[in-house]
XYZ file of C-alpha atoms in Angstrom:
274
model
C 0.000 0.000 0.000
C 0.947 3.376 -1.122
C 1.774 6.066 1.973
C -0.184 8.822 2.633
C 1.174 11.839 0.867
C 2.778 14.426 3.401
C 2.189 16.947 1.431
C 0.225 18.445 -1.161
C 0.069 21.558 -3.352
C 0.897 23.107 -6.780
C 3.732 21.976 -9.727
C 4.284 25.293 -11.693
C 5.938 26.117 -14.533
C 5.305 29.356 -16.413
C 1.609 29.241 -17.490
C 1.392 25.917 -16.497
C -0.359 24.487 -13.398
C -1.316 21.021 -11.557
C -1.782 19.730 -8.244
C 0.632 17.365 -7.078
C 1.138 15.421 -3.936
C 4.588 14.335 -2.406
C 5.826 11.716 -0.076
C 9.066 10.818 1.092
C 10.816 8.294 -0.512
C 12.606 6.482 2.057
C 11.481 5.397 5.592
C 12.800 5.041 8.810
C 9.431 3.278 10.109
C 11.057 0.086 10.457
C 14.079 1.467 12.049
C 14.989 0.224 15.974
C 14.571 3.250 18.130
C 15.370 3.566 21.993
C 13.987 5.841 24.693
C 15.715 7.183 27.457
C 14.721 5.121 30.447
C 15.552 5.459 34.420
C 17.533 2.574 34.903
C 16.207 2.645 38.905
C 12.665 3.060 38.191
C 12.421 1.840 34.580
C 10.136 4.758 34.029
C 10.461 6.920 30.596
C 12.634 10.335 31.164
C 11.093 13.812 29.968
C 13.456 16.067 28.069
C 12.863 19.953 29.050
C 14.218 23.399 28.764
C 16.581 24.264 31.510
C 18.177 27.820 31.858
C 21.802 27.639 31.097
C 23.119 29.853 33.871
C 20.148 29.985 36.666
C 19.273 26.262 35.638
C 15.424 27.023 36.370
C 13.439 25.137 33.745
C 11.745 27.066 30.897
C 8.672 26.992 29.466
C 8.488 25.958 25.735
C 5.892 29.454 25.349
C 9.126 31.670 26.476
C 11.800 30.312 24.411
C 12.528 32.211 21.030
C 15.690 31.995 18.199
C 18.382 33.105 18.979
C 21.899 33.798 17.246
C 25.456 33.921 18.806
C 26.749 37.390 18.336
C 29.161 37.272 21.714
C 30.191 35.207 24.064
C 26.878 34.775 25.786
C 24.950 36.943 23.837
C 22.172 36.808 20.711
C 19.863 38.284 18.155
C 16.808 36.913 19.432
C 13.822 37.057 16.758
C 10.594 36.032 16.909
C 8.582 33.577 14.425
C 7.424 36.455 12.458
C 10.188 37.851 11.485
C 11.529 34.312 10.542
C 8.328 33.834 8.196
C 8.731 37.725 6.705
C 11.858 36.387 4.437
C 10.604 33.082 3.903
C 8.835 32.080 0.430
C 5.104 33.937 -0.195
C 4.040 30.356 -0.942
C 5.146 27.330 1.165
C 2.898 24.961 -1.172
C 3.738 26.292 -4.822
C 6.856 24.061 -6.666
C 7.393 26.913 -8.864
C 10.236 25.878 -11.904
C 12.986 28.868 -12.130
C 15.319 27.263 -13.992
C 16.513 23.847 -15.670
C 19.861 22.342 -15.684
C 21.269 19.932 -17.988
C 20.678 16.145 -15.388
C 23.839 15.034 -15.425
C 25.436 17.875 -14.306
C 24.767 17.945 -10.725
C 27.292 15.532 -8.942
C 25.796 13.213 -6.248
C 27.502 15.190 -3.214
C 24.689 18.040 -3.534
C 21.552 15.334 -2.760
C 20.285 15.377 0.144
C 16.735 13.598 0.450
C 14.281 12.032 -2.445
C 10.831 12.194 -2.400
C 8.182 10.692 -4.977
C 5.944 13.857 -6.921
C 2.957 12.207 -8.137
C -0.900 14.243 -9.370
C -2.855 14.895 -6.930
C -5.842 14.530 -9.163
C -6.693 13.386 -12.030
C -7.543 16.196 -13.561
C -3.739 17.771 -13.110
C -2.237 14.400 -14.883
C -1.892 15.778 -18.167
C 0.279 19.066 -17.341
C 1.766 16.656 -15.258
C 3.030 13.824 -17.770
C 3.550 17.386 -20.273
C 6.165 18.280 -17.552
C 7.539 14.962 -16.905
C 8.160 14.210 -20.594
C 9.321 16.826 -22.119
C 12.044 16.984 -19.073
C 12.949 13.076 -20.030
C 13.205 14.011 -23.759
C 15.415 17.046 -23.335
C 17.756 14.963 -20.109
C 17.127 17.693 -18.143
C 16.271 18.446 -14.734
C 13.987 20.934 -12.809
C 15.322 23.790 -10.292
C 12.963 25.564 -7.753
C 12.856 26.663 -3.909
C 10.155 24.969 -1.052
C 9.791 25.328 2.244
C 9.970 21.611 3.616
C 11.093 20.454 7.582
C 10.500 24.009 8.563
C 12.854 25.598 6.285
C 13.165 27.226 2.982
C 14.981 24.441 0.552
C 16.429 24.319 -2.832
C 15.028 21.537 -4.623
C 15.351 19.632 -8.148
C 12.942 17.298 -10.225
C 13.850 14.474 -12.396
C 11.346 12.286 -14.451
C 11.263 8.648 -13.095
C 8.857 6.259 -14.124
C 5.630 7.635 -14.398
C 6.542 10.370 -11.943
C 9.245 12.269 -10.664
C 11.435 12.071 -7.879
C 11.795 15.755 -6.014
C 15.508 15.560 -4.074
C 16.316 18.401 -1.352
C 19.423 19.634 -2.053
C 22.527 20.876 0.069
C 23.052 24.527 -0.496
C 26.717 26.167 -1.386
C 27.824 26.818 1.794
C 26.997 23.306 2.908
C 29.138 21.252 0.711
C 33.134 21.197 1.116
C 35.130 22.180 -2.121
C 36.700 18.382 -3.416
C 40.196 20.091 -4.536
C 41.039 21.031 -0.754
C 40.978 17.290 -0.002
C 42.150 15.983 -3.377
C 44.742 18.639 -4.816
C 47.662 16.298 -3.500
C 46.809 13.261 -5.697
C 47.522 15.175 -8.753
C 50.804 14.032 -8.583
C 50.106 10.307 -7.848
C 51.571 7.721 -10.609
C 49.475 5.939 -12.719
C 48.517 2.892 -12.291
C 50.526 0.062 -14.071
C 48.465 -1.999 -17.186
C 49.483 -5.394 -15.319
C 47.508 -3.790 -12.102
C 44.653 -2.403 -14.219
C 44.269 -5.713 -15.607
C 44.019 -7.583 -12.590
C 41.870 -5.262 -10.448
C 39.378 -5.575 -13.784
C 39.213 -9.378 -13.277
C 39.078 -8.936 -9.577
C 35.803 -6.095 -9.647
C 33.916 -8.623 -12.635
C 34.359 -11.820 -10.712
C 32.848 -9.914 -7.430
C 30.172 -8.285 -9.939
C 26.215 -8.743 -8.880
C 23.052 -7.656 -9.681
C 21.861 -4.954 -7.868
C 19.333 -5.858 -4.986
C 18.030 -4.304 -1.943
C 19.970 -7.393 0.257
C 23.264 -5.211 -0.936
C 22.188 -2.688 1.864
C 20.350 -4.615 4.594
C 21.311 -3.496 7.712
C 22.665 -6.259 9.789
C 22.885 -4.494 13.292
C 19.434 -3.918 12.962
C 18.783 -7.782 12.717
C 21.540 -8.299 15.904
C 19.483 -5.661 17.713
C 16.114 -7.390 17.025
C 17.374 -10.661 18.030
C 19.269 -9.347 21.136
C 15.650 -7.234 22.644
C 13.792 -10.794 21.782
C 16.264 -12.648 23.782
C 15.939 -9.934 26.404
C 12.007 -10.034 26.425
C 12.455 -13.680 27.070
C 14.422 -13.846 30.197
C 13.047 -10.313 31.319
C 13.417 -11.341 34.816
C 16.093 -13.303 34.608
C 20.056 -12.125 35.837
C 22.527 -11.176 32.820
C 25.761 -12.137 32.719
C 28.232 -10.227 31.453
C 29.599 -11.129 27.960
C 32.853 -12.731 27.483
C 35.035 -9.756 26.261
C 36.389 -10.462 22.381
C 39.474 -10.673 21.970
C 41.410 -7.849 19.472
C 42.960 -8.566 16.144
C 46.174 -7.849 16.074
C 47.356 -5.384 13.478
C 49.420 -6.343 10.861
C 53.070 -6.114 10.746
C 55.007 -4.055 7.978
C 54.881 -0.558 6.486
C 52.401 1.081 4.645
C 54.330 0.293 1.542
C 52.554 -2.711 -1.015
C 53.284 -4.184 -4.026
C 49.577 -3.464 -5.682
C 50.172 -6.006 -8.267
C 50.910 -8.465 -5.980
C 48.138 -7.805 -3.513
C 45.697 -8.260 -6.639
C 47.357 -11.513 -7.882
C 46.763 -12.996 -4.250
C 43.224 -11.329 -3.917
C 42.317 -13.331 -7.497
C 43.867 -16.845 -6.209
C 41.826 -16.389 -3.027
C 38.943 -15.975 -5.416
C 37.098 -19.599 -4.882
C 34.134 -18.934 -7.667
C 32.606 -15.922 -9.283
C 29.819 -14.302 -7.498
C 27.792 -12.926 -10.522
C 24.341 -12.504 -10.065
C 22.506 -14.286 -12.460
């Protein structure tokens, strides 16, 4: 079953107009999540706002933004002067600009959500939209106000819908040549090693499946709180402490050719997905 859409409003380009509805793309419904529990009384803890120098608590109704300027003092302001330089319309995608798709590298994603008609009577600007976007490889550029803040956001055709990512703004994402201005210099890799690695990443190659990312603490952590409801009552003893790897000897220095050669031979079969 289909989730409810999270929110609904308008898909706008020029003259152009449809209702659309959105919903996240990925969950964290089925995600293990703790509480903060008195170990004494095995009671649930309340979180609340506590004065940082008189350490009296404070009411949610008396706490307002505030920005460092000093060492202990802020720019307070209020919620509306955060909504008087917000967006005019917090439900209106409206398309500014279009960008050729693959030119935004995967760094400036940030979360995907599904962009479907709300009605039908919207589906056919819709699908106008969505085509001519797939035809030309191009993607949409706009601005939304989503999580309680004003987001840049882009559109790409999937399917029969799109898929509407939030994306990291300028300031937000590091620039790549601080980090990787010192391999310029590296050597290239030999042709023997090339070859190698090539026969090492297609006998390791599958087909892509979900069961690539399954989480497997999350299945330890299910099976450890089952074992735990079991003997609720019961004492626990304390686990036998795991003994530590010891790192390997030697330098830093490899022969990558080698190390390939020995990664193949330990190769038993191929693993390609059928």
């Amino acid at each position: 079953m289909a989730a409810r859409a999270f929110w609904t409003g308008y898909l706008k380009l020029s003259l152009v107009t449809c209702p659309v509805a959105m919903t996240p793309a990925t969950s964290g419904a089925g995600q293990v999540r703790f509480h903060t529990v008195n170990r004494k009384t095995g009671d649930r803890v309340a979180a609340r706002y506590v004065d940082a120098v008189t350490g009296k608590p404070v009411d949610e109704d008396d706490t307002v933004k505030g920005y460092p300027v000093d060492e202990d003092a802020y720019v307070t302001l209020e919620d509306a002067d955060l909504d008087a330089v917000r967006l005019e319309s917090t439900r209106t995608i409206d398309i500014e600009r279009f960008v050729d798709a693959g030119s935004i590298g995967w760094i400036w994603y940030d979360r995907p959500h599904f962009l479907t008609p709300a009605d039908t009577v919207g589906e056919e600007a819709f699908c106008v939209i969505r085509d001519a976007m797939a035809a030309t490889a191009t993607a949409a550029v706009s601005r939304l106000v989503l999580y309680g803040r004003e987001r840049a956001v882009l559109l790409r055709p999937e399917g029969r819908g799109m898929v509407l990512w939030t994306l990291h703004f300028g300031n937000e994402v590091r620039p790549e040549d601080a980090y990787f201005a010192d391999l310029a210099g590296a050597p290239a890799p030999s042709r023997d090693a090339m070859a190698l690695i090539g026969k090492l990443i297609s006998g390791q190659m599958l087909d892509w499946s979900d069961q690539l990312v399954k989480d497997p603490v999350q299945d330890r952590l299910l099976d450890l709180i089952a074992a735990r409801k079991r003997a609720a009552r019961r004492p626990r003893k304390a686990p036998a402490a795991r003994a530590e790897a010891a790192p390997a000897a030697g330098g830093n220095v490899v022969d990558i050719t080698e190390a390939l050669r020995r990664s193949l031979a330990s190769e038993k079969a191929p693993r390609r997905g059928k």
